[in-house]
Coordinates of C-alpha atoms (C1' of nucleotides) in Angstrom, one line a residue:
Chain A
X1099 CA -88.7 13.4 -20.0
X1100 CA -89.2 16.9 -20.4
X1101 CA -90.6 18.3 -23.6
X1102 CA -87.8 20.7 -24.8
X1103 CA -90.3 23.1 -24.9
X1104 CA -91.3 24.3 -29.0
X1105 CA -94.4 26.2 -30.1
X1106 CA -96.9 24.5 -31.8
X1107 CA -95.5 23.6 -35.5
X1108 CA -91.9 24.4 -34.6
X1109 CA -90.0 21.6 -35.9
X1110 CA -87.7 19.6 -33.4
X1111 CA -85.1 19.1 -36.3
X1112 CA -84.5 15.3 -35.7
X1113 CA -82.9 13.2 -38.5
X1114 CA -82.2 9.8 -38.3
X1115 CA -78.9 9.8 -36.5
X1116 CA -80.5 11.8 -33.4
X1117 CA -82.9 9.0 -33.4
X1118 CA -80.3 6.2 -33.4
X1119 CA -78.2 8.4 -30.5
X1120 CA -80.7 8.4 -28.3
X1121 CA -82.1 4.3 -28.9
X1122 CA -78.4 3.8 -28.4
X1123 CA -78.1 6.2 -25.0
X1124 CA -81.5 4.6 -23.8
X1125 CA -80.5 1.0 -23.9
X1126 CA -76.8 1.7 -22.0
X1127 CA -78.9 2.9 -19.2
X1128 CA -82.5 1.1 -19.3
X1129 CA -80.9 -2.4 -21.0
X1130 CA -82.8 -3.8 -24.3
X1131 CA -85.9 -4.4 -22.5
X1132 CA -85.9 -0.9 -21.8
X1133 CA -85.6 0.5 -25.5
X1134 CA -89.0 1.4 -26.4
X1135 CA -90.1 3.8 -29.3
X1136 CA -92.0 5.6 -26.9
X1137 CA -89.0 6.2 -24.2
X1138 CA -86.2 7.2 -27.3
X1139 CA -89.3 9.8 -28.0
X1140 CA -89.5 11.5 -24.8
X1141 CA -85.8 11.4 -24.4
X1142 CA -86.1 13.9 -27.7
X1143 CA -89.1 15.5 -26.6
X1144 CA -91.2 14.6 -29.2
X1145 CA -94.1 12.7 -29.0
X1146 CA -93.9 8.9 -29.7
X1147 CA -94.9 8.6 -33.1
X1148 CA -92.9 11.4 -34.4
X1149 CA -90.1 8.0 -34.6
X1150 CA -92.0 7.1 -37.5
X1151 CA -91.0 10.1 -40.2
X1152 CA -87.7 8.3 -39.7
X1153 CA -87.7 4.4 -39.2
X1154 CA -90.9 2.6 -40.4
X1155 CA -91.7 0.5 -37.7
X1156 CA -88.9 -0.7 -34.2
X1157 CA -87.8 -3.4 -36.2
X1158 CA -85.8 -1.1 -38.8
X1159 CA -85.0 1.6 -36.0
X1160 CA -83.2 -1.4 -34.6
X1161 CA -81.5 -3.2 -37.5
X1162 CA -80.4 0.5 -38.1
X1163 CA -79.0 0.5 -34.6
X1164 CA -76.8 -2.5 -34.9
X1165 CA -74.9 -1.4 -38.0
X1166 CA -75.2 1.7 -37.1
X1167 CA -72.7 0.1 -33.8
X1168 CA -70.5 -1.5 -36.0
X1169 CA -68.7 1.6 -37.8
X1170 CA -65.2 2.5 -36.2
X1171 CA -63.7 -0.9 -35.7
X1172 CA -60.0 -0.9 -36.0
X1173 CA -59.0 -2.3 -39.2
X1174 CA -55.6 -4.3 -39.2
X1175 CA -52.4 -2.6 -40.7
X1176 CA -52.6 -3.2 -44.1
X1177 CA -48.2 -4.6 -44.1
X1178 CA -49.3 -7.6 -41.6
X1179 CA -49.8 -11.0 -42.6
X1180 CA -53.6 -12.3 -43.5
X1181 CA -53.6 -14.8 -40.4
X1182 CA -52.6 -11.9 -37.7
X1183 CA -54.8 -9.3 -39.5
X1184 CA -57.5 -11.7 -39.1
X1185 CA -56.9 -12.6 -35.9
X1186 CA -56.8 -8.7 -34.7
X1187 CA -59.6 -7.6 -36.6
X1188 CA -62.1 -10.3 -34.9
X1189 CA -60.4 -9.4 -31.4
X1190 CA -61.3 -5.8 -32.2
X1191 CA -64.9 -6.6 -33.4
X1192 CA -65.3 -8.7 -30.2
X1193 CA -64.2 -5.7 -28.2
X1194 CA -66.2 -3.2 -30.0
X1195 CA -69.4 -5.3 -29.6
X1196 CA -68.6 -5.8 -25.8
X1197 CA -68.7 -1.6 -25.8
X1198 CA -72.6 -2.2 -26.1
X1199 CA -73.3 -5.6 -24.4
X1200 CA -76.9 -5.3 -24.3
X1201 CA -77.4 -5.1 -28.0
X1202 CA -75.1 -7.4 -28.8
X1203 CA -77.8 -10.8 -29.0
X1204 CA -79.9 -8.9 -31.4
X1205 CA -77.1 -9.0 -34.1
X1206 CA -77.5 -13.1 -34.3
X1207 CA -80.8 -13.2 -34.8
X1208 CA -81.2 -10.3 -37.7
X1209 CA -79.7 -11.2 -41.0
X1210 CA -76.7 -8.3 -40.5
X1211 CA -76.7 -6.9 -44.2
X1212 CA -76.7 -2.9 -43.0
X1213 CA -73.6 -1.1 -45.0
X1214 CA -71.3 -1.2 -42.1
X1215 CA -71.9 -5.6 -41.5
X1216 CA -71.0 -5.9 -45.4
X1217 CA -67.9 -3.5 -44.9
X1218 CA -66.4 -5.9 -42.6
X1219 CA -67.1 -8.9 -45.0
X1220 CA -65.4 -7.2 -47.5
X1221 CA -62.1 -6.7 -45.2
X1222 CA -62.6 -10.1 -43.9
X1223 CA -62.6 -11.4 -47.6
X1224 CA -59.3 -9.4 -48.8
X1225 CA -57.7 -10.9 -46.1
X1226 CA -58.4 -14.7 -46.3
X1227 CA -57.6 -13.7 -50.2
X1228 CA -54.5 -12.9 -49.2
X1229 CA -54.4 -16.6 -47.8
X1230 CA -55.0 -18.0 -51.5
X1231 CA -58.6 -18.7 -49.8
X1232 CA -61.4 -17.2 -52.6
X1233 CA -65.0 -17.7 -54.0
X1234 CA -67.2 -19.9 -51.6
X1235 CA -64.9 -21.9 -49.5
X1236 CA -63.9 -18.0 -49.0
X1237 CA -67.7 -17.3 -47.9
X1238 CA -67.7 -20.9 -45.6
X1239 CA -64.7 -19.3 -43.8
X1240 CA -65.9 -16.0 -43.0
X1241 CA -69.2 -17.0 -41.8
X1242 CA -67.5 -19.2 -39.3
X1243 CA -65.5 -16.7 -38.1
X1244 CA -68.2 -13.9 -38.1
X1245 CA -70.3 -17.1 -36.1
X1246 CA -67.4 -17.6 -33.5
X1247 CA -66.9 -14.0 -32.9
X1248 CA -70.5 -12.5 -32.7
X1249 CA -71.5 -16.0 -30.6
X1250 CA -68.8 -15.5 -28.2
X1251 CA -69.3 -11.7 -27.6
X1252 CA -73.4 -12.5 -27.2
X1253 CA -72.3 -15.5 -25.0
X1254 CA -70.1 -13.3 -22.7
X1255 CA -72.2 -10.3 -22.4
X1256 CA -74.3 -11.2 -20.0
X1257 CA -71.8 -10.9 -17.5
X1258 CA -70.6 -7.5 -18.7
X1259 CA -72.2 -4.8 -17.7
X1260 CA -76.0 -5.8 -18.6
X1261 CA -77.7 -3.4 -15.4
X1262 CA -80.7 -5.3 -14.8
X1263 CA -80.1 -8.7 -16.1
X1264 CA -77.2 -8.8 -14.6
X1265 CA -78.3 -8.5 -10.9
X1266 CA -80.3 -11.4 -11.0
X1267 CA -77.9 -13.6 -11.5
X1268 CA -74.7 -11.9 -10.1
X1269 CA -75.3 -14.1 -6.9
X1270 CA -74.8 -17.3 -8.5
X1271 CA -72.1 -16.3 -10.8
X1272 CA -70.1 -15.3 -7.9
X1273 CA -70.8 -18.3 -6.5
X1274 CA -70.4 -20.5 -9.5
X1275 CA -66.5 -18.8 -9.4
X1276 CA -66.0 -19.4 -6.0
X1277 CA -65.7 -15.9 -5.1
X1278 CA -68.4 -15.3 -2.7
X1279 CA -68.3 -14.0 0.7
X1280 CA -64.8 -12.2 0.3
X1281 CA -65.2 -8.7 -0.9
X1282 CA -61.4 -9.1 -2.4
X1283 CA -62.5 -11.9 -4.4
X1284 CA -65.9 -10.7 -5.7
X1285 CA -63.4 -7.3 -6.9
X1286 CA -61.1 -9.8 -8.4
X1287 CA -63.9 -12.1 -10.2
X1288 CA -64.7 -9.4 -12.6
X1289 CA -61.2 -8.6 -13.9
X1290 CA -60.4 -12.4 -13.6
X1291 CA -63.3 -13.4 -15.8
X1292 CA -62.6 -11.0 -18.5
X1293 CA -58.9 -12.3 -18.8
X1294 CA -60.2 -16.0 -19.1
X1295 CA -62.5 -14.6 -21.7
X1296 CA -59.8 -13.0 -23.7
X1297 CA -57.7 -16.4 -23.7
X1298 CA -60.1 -18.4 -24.3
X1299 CA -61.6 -16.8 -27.2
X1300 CA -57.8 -16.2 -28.8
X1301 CA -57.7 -20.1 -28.3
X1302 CA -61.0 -21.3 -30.1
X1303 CA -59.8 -18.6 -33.2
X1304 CA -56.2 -19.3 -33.5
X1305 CA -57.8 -23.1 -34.0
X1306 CA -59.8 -21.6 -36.5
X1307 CA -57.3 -20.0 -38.2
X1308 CA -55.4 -23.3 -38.2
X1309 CA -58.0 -24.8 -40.3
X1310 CA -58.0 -22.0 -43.1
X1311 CA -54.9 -22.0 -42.9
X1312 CA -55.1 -25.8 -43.8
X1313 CA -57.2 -25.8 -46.6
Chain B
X630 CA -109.4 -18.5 -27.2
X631 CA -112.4 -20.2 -25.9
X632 CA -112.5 -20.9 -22.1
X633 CA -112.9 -24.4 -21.2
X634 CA -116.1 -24.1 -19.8
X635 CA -115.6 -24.3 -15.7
X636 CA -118.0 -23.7 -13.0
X637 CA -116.6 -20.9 -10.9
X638 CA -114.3 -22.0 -8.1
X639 CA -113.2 -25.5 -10.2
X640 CA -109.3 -26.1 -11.1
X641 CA -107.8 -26.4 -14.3
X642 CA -104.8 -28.4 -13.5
X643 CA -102.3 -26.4 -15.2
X644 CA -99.0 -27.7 -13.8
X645 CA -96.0 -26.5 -15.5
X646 CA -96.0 -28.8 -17.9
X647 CA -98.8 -28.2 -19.5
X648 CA -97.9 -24.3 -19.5
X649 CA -95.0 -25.4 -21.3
X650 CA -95.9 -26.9 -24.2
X651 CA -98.9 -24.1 -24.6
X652 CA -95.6 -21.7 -24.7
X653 CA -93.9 -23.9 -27.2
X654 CA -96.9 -24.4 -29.1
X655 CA -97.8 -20.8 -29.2
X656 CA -94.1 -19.9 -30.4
X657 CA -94.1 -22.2 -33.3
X658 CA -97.1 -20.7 -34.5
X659 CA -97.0 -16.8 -33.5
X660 CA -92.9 -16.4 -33.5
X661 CA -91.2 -15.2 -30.9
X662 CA -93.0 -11.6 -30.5
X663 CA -96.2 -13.7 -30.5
X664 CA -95.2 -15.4 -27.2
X665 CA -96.9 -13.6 -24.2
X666 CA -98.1 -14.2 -21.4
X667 CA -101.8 -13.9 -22.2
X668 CA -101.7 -15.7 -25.5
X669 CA -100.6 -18.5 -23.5
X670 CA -103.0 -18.0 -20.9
X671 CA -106.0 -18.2 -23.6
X672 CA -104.5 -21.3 -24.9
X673 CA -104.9 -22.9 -22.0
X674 CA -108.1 -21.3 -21.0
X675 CA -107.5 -19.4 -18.0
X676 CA -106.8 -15.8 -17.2
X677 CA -103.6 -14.3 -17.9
X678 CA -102.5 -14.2 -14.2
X679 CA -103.4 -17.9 -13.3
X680 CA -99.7 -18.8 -14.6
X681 CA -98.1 -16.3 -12.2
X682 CA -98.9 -19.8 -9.7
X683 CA -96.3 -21.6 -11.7
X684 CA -93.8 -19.0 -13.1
X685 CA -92.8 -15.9 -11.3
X686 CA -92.3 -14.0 -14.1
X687 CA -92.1 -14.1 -18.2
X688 CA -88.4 -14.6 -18.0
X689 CA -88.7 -17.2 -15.6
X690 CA -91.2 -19.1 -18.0
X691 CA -88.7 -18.5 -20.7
X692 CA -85.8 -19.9 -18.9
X693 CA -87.8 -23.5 -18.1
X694 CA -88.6 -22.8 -21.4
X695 CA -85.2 -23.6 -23.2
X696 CA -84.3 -26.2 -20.9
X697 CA -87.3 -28.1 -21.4
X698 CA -86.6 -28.1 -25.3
X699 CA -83.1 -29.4 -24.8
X700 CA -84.3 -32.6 -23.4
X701 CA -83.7 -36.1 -25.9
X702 CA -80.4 -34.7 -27.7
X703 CA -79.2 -37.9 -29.7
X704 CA -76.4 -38.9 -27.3
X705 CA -73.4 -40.4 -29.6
X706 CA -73.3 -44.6 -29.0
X707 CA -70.6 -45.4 -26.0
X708 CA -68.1 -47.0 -28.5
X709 CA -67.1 -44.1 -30.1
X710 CA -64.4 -42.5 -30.2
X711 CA -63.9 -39.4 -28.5
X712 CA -63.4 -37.1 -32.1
X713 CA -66.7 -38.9 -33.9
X714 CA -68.5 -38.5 -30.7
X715 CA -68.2 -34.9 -29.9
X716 CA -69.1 -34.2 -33.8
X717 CA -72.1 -36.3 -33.4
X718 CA -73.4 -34.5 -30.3
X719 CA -72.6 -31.3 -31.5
X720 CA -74.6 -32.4 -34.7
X721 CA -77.6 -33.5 -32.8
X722 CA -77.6 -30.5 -30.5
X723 CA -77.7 -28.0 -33.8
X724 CA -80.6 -30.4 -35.1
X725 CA -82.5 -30.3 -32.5
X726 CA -82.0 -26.7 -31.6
X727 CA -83.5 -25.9 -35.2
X728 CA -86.3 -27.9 -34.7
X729 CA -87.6 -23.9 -32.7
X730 CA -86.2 -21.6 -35.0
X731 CA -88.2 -19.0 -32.7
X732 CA -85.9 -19.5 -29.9
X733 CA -82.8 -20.1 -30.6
X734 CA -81.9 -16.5 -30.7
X735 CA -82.9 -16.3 -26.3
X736 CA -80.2 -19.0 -25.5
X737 CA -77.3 -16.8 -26.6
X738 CA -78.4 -14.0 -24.2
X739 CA -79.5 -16.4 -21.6
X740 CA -77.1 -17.9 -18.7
X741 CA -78.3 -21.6 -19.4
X742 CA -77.9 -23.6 -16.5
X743 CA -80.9 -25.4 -16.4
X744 CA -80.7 -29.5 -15.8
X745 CA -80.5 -30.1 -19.2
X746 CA -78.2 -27.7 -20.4
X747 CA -75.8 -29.2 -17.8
X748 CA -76.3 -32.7 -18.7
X749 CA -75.1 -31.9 -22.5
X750 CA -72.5 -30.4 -20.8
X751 CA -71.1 -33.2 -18.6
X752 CA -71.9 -35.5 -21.8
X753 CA -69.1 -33.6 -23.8
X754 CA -66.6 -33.2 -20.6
X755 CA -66.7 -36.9 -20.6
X756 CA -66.4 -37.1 -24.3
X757 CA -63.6 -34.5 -24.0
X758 CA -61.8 -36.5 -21.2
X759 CA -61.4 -39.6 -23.4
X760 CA -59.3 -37.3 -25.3
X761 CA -57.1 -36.0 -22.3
X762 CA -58.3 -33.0 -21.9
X763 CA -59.4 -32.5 -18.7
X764 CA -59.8 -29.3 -16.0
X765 CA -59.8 -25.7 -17.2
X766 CA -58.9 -26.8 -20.8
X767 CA -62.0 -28.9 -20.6
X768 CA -63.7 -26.2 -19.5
X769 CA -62.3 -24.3 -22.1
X770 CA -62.9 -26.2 -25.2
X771 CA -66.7 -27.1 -24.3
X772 CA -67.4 -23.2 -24.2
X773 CA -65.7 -23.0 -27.7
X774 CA -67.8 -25.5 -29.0
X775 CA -70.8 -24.7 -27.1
X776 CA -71.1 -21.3 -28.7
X777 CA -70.1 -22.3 -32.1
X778 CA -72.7 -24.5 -32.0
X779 CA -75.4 -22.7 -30.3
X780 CA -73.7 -19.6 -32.2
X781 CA -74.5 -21.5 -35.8
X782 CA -78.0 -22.7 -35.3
X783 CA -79.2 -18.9 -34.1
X784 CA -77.9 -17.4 -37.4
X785 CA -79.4 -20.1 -39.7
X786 CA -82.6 -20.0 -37.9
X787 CA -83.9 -17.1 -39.4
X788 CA -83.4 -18.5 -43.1
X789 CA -85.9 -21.5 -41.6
X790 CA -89.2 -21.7 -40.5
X791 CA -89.2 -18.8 -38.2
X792 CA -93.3 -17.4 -39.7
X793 CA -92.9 -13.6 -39.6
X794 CA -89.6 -12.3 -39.7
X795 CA -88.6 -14.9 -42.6
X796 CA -91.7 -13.0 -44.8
X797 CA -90.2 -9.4 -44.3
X798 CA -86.5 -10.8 -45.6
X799 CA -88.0 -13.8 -48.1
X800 CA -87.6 -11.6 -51.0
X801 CA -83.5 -10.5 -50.7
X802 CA -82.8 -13.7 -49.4
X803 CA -84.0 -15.6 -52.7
X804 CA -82.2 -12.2 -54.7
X805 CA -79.1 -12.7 -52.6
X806 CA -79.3 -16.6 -53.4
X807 CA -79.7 -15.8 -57.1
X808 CA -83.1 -17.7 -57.2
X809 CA -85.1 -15.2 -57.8
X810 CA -88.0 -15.1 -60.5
X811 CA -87.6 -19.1 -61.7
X812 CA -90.2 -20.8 -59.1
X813 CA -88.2 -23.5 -59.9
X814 CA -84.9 -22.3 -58.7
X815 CA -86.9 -21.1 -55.6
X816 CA -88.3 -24.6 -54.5
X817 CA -84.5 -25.6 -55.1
X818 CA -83.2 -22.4 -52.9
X819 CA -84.5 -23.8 -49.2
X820 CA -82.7 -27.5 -49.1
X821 CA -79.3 -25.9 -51.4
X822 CA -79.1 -22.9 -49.1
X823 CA -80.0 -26.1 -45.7
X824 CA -77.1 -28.6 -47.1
X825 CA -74.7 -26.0 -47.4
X826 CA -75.1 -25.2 -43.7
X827 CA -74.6 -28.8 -42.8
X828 CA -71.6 -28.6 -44.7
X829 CA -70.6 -25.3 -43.7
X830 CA -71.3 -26.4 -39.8
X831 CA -69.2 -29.4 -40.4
X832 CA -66.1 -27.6 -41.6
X833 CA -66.1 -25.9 -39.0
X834 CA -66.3 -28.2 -36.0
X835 CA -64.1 -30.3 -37.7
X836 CA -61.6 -26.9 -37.2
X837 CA -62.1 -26.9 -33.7
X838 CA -62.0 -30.4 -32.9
X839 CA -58.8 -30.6 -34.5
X840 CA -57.9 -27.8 -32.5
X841 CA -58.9 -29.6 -29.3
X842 CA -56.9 -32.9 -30.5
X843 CA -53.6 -30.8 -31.0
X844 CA -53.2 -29.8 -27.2
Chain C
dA321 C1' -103.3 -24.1 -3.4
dC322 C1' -105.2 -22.5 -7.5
dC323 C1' -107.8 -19.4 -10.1
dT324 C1' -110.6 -15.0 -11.3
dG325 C1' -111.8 -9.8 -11.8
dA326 C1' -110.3 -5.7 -12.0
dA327 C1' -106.9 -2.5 -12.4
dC328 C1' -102.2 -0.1 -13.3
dA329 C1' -98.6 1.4 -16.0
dC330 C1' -97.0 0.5 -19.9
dC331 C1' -96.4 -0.9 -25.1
dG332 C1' -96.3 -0.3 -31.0
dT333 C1' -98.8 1.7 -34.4
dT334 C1' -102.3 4.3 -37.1
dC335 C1' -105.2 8.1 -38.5
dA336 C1' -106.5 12.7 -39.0
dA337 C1' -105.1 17.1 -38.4
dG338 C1' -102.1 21.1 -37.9
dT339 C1' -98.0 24.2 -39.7
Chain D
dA549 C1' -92.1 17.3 -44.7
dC550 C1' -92.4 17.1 -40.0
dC551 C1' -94.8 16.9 -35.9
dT552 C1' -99.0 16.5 -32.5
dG553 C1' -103.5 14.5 -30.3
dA554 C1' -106.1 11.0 -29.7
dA555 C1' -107.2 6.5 -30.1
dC556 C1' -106.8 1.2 -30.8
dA557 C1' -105.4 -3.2 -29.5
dC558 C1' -102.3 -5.0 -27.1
dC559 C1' -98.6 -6.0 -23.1
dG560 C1' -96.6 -7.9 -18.0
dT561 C1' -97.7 -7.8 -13.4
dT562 C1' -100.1 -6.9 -8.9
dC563 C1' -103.8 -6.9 -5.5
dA564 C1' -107.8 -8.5 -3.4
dA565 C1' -111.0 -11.9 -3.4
dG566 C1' -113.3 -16.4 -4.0
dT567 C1' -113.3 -21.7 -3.5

DNA sequence: ACCTGAACACCGTTCAAGT
DNA sequence: ACCTGAACACCGTTCAAGT
């Protein structure tokens, strides 16, 4: 908001990372509909097209963003078996993309080839190799998982901690899980909900995992 | 563009119909960041606020929006069994769902509970009853398939006919594809690249159905 | 009830210019 | 190379007014 206060030609000493830790700072407080170039500039102090020494246009600020999100996941220990090392590195991907619920629906819709996205392909792979699973029925498999995971953390993030989507329909969720009225209940529906969440998407990838397993 | 020619004071007899379809129209053509409000205002021939009589806001538009395009979802014929069934439907739904590329991507983030989207839903509880499962499993296994579905058809949708975004990635898609160069190979690259997502879609319902058949 | 005119507070992006 | 000023063509939405 407030200009950070440089002489004319002083440079503001940017780099693309500042740029991505503010786009990311700006969209945990104003949501997705929030993130404009023109707010992550004034959160720098810099005027708005000043972005563009660094990200040609929003689209690749954003498909920076998103990998840019996906480095630290919490890769398996390497002495478990390929079917639990699978199964814990999808439940820590889902859990890592539920840290940023608000971005998480733009990752379906962009093709997800940043260095970080093909990283976790490449774990993904060395793991169902492990299984005796290789070439394309290899590829098949980990775009179904990468589709079950990614689907199922957009699906649920809406009820996460989305700040203004969220409050419009908060009313009817409550209501749709019976926990309306009560203040006990409403506390519980949160907590509740997440724990259905967690079982039910263990349920839908253990099945998965049955059917690589099976092939 | 061109306003319809009205003498001041004299209706248009919009309805929300017919702001529908100018949506859906305009979104086939424009893409998804060609949708606003305005752009379907001018389609219709009116000015930009006259739809704030029908919608309250963009998002509400957007929610009738998806709805209305899940309506006439091949239903599976009565006689089948449950397993067929549920694989059918889930078929037709990814179908028809990629007959919009542009929109696939705003059910994920979206709560869907529109009339329709509850329909398909009590079409597959009663599909998913014939097989035993009934209650919170029900519950549980429509979600899982629900989002694979939904989940699939959002990340092949950008490989399809969506008009802009499909330019800006055309090229590394064809390179990634190894069709690069022969015009030949690239003619072949869009129906290869479509029947290996049928096939890749069909593995992995066929996963999760058995999944739903071992409980 | 339905629609228009005019305005407000925003957008993304480009161009020329400054250091 | 990095940043600013100013401008362009857009947005969604509101308010008052007309029929």
């Amino acid at each position: 908001v407030k200009k950070h206060e440089r002489r004319p030609g002083e440079r503001a000493g940017l780099g693309r990372d500042a740029v991505l830790a503010a786009a990311q700072a700006l969209s945990a407080e104003a949501g997705i509909d929030g993130l404009s170039m023109r707010r992550v500039a004034d959160r720098l102090g810099v005027a708005p097209n000043a972005l563009y020494s660094y990200f040609a246009d929003k689209a690749a600020l954003l498909d920076a963003l998103l990998d840019w999100l996906l480095v630290g996941i919490e890769l398996p220990p390497a002495d478990q078996d390929w079917r639990g090392g699978l199964a814990a590195l999808m439940a820590a991907t889902r859990r890592h993309l539920l840290a940023h619920p608000h971005l998480i629906t733009l990752y379906l819709s962009r093709p997800g080839r940043g260095p970080n996205a093909i990283h976790l392909g490449e774990v993904m792979l060395s793991l169902l190799a492990r299984a005796g699973v290789t070439g394309p029925p290899a590829v098949e498999a980990l775009r179904i998982l990468l589709i079950y995971t990614f689907g199922f953390a957009a699906h649920e993030a809406p009820r996460r901690g989305d700040p203004d989507p969220a409050a419009r329909t908060a009313g009817s969720e409550a209501a749709f899980r019976g926990a309306s009225g009560d203040p006990r209940m409403q506390a519980l529906a949160g907590p509740l909900a997440q724990h259905a969440d967690d079982v039910t998407f263990a349920t839908g990838l253990r099945w998965l995992l049955a059917g690589i397993a099976g092939r």
